[in-house]
PDB file of C-alpha atoms in Angstrom:
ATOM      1  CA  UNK F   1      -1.494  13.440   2.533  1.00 84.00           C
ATOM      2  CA  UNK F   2       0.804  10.944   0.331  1.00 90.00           C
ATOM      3  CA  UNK F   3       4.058  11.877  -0.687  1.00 95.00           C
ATOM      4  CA  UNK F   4       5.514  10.280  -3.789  1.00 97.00           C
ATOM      5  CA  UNK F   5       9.267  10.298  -4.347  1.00 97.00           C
ATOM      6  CA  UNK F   6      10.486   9.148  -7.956  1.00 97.00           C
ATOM      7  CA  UNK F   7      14.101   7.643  -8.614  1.00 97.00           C
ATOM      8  CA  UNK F   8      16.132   6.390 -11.122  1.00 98.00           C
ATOM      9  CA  UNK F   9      17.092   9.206 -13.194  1.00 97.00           C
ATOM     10  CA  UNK F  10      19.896  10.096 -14.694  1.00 98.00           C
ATOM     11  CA  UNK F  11      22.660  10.554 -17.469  1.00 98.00           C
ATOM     12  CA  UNK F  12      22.441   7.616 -20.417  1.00 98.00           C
ATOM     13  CA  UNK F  13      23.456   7.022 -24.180  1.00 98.00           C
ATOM     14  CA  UNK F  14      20.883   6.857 -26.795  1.00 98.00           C
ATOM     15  CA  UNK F  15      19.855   3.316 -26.888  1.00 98.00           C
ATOM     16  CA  UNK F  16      20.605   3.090 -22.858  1.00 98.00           C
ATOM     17  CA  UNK F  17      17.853   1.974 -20.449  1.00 98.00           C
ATOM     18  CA  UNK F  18      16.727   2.999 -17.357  1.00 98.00           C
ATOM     19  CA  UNK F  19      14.005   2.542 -14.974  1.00 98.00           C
ATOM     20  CA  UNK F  20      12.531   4.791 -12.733  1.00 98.00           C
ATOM     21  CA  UNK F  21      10.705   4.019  -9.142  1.00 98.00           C
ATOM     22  CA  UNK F  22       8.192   6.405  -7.936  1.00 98.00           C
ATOM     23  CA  UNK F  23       7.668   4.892  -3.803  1.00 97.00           C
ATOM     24  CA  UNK F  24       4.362   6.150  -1.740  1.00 95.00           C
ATOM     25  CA  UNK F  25       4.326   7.245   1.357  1.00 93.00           C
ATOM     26  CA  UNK F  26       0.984   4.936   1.844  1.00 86.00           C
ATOM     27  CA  UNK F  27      -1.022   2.588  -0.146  1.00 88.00           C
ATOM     28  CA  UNK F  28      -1.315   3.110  -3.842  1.00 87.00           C
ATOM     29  CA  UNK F  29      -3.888   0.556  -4.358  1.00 86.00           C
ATOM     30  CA  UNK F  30      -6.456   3.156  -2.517  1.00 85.00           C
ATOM     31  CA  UNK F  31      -6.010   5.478  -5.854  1.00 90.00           C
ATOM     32  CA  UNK F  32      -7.926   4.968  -9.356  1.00 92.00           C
ATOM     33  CA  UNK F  33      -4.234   5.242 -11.226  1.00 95.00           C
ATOM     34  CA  UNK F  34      -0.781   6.204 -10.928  1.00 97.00           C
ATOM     35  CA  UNK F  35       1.212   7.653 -13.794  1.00 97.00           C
ATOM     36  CA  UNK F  36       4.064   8.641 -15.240  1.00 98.00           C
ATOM     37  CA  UNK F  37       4.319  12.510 -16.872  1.00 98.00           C
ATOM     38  CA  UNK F  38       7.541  14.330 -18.336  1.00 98.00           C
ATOM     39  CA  UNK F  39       8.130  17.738 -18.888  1.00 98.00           C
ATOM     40  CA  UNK F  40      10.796  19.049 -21.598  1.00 97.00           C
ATOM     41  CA  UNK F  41      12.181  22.442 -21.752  1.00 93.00           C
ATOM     42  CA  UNK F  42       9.575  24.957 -23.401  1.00 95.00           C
ATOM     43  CA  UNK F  43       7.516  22.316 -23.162  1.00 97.00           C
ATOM     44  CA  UNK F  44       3.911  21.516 -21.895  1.00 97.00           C
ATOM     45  CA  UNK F  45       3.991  17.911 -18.892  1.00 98.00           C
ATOM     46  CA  UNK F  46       3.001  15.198 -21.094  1.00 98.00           C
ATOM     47  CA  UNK F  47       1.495  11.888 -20.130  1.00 98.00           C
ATOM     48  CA  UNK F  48       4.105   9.712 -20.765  1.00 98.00           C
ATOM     49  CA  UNK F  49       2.223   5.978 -19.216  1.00 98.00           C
ATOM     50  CA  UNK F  50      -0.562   5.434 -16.860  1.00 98.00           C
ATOM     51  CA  UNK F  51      -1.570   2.133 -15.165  1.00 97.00           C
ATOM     52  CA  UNK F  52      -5.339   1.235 -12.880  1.00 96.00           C
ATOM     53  CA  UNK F  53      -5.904  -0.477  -9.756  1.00 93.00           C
ATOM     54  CA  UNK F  54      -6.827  -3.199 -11.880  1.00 92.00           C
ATOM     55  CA  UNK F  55      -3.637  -2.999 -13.787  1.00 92.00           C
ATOM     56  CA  UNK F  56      -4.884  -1.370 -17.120  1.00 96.00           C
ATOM     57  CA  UNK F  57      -1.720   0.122 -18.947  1.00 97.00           C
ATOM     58  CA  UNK F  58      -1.494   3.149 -21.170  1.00 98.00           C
ATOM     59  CA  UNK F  59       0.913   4.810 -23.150  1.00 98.00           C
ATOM     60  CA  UNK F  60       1.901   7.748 -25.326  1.00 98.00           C
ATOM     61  CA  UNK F  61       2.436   6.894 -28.827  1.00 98.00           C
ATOM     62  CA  UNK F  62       5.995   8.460 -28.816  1.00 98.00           C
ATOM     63  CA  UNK F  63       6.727   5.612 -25.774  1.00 98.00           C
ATOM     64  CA  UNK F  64       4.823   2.148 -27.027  1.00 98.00           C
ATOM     65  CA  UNK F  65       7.189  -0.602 -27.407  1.00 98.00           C
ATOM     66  CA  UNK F  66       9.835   0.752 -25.296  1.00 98.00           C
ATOM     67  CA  UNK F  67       8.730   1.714 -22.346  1.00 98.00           C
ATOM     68  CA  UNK F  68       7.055  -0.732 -19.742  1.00 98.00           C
ATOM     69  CA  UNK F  69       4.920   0.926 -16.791  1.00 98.00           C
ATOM     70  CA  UNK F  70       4.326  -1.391 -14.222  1.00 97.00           C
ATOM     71  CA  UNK F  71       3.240  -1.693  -9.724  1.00 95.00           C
ATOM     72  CA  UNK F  72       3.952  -3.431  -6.645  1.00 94.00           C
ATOM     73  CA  UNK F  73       1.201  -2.851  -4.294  1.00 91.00           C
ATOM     74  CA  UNK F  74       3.277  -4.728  -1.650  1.00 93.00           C
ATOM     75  CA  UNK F  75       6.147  -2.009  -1.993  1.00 95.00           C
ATOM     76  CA  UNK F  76       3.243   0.694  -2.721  1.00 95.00           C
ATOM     77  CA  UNK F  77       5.766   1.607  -5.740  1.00 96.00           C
ATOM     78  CA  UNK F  78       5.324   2.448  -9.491  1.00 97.00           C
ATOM     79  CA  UNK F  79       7.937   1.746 -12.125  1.00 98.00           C
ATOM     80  CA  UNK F  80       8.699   2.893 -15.456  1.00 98.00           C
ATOM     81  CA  UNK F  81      11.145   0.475 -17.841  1.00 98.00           C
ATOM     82  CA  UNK F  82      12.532   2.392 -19.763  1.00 98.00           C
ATOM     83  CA  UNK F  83      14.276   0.710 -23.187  1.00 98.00           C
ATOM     84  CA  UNK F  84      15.928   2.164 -26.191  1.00 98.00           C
ATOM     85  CA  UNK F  85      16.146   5.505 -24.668  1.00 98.00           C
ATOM     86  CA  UNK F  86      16.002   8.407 -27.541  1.00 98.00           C
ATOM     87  CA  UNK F  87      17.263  12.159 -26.958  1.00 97.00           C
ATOM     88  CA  UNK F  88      14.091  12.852 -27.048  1.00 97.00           C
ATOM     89  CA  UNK F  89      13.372  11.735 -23.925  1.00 98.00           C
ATOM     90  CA  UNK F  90      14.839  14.092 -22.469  1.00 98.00           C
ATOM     91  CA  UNK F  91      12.572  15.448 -19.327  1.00 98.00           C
ATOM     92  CA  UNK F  92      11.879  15.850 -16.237  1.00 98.00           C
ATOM     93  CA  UNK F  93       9.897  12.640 -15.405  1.00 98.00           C
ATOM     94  CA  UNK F  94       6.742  13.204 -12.535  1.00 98.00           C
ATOM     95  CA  UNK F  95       5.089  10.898 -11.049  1.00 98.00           C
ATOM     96  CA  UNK F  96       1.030  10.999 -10.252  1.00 97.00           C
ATOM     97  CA  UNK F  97      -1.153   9.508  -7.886  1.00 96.00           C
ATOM     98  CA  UNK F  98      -4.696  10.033  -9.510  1.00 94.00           C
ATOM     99  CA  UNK F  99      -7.617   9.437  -6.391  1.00 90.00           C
ATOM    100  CA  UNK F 100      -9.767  11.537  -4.882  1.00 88.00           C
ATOM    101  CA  UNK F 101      -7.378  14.255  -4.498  1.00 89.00           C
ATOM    102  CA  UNK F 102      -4.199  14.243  -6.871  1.00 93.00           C
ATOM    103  CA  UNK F 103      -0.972  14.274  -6.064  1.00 96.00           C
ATOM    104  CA  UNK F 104       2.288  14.600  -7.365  1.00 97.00           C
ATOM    105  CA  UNK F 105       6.322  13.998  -7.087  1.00 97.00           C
ATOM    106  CA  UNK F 106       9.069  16.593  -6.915  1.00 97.00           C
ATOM    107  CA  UNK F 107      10.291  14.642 -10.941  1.00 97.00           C
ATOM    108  CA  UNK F 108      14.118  13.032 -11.647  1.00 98.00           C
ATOM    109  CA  UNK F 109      16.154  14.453 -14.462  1.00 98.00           C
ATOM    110  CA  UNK F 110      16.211  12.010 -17.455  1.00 98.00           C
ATOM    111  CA  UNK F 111      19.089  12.905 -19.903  1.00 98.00           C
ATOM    112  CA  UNK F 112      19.506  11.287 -23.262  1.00 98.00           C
ATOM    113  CA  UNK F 113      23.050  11.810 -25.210  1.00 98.00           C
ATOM    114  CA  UNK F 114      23.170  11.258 -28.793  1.00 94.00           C
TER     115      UNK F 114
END
């Protein structure tokens, strides 16, 4: 069983940055990929960035250019840069451990004020 606590969330002005940590209870080099998903209000979870064991990024459209996934096997943590923030952003922001079992984070609050 891995637990995976995220960080980093909170209140910021359009434009604002922020970056999120998601830290594993053990090694996140044993799974395939870790990502980053965020859920609006009335909304379905959305992959937001993912990134392989080999260190393979992707990202959704809505995020390319601002948002930087990245991992530090040493720290078995996951972080998500995120730049020029948008109220759109707006979500609760999970974090995913993608192996042979999946698991998941309890999400930080992201808030975006126009």
């Amino acid at each position: 069983q891995v637990q995976l606590v995220e960080s980093g969330g909170g209140l910021v002005q359009a434009g604002g940055s922020l970056r999120l940590s998601c830290a594993a209870s053990g090694s996140i080099f044993s799974f395939n990929a870790m990502g980053w998903y965020r859920q609006a209000p009335g909304k379905q979870r959305e992959l937001v960035a993912a990134i392989t064991r080999r260190g393979s990024q992707t990202y959704a459209d809505s995020v390319k250019g601002r948002f930087t996934i990245s991992r530090d096997n040493t720290k078995n943590t996951v972080y998500l840069q995120m730049n020029s923030l948008k109220p759109e952003d707006t979500a609760v922001y999970y974090c995913k451990a993608d192996g042979s079992w999946d698991y998941w984070g309890q999400g930080t609050q992201v808030t975006v004020s126009s």
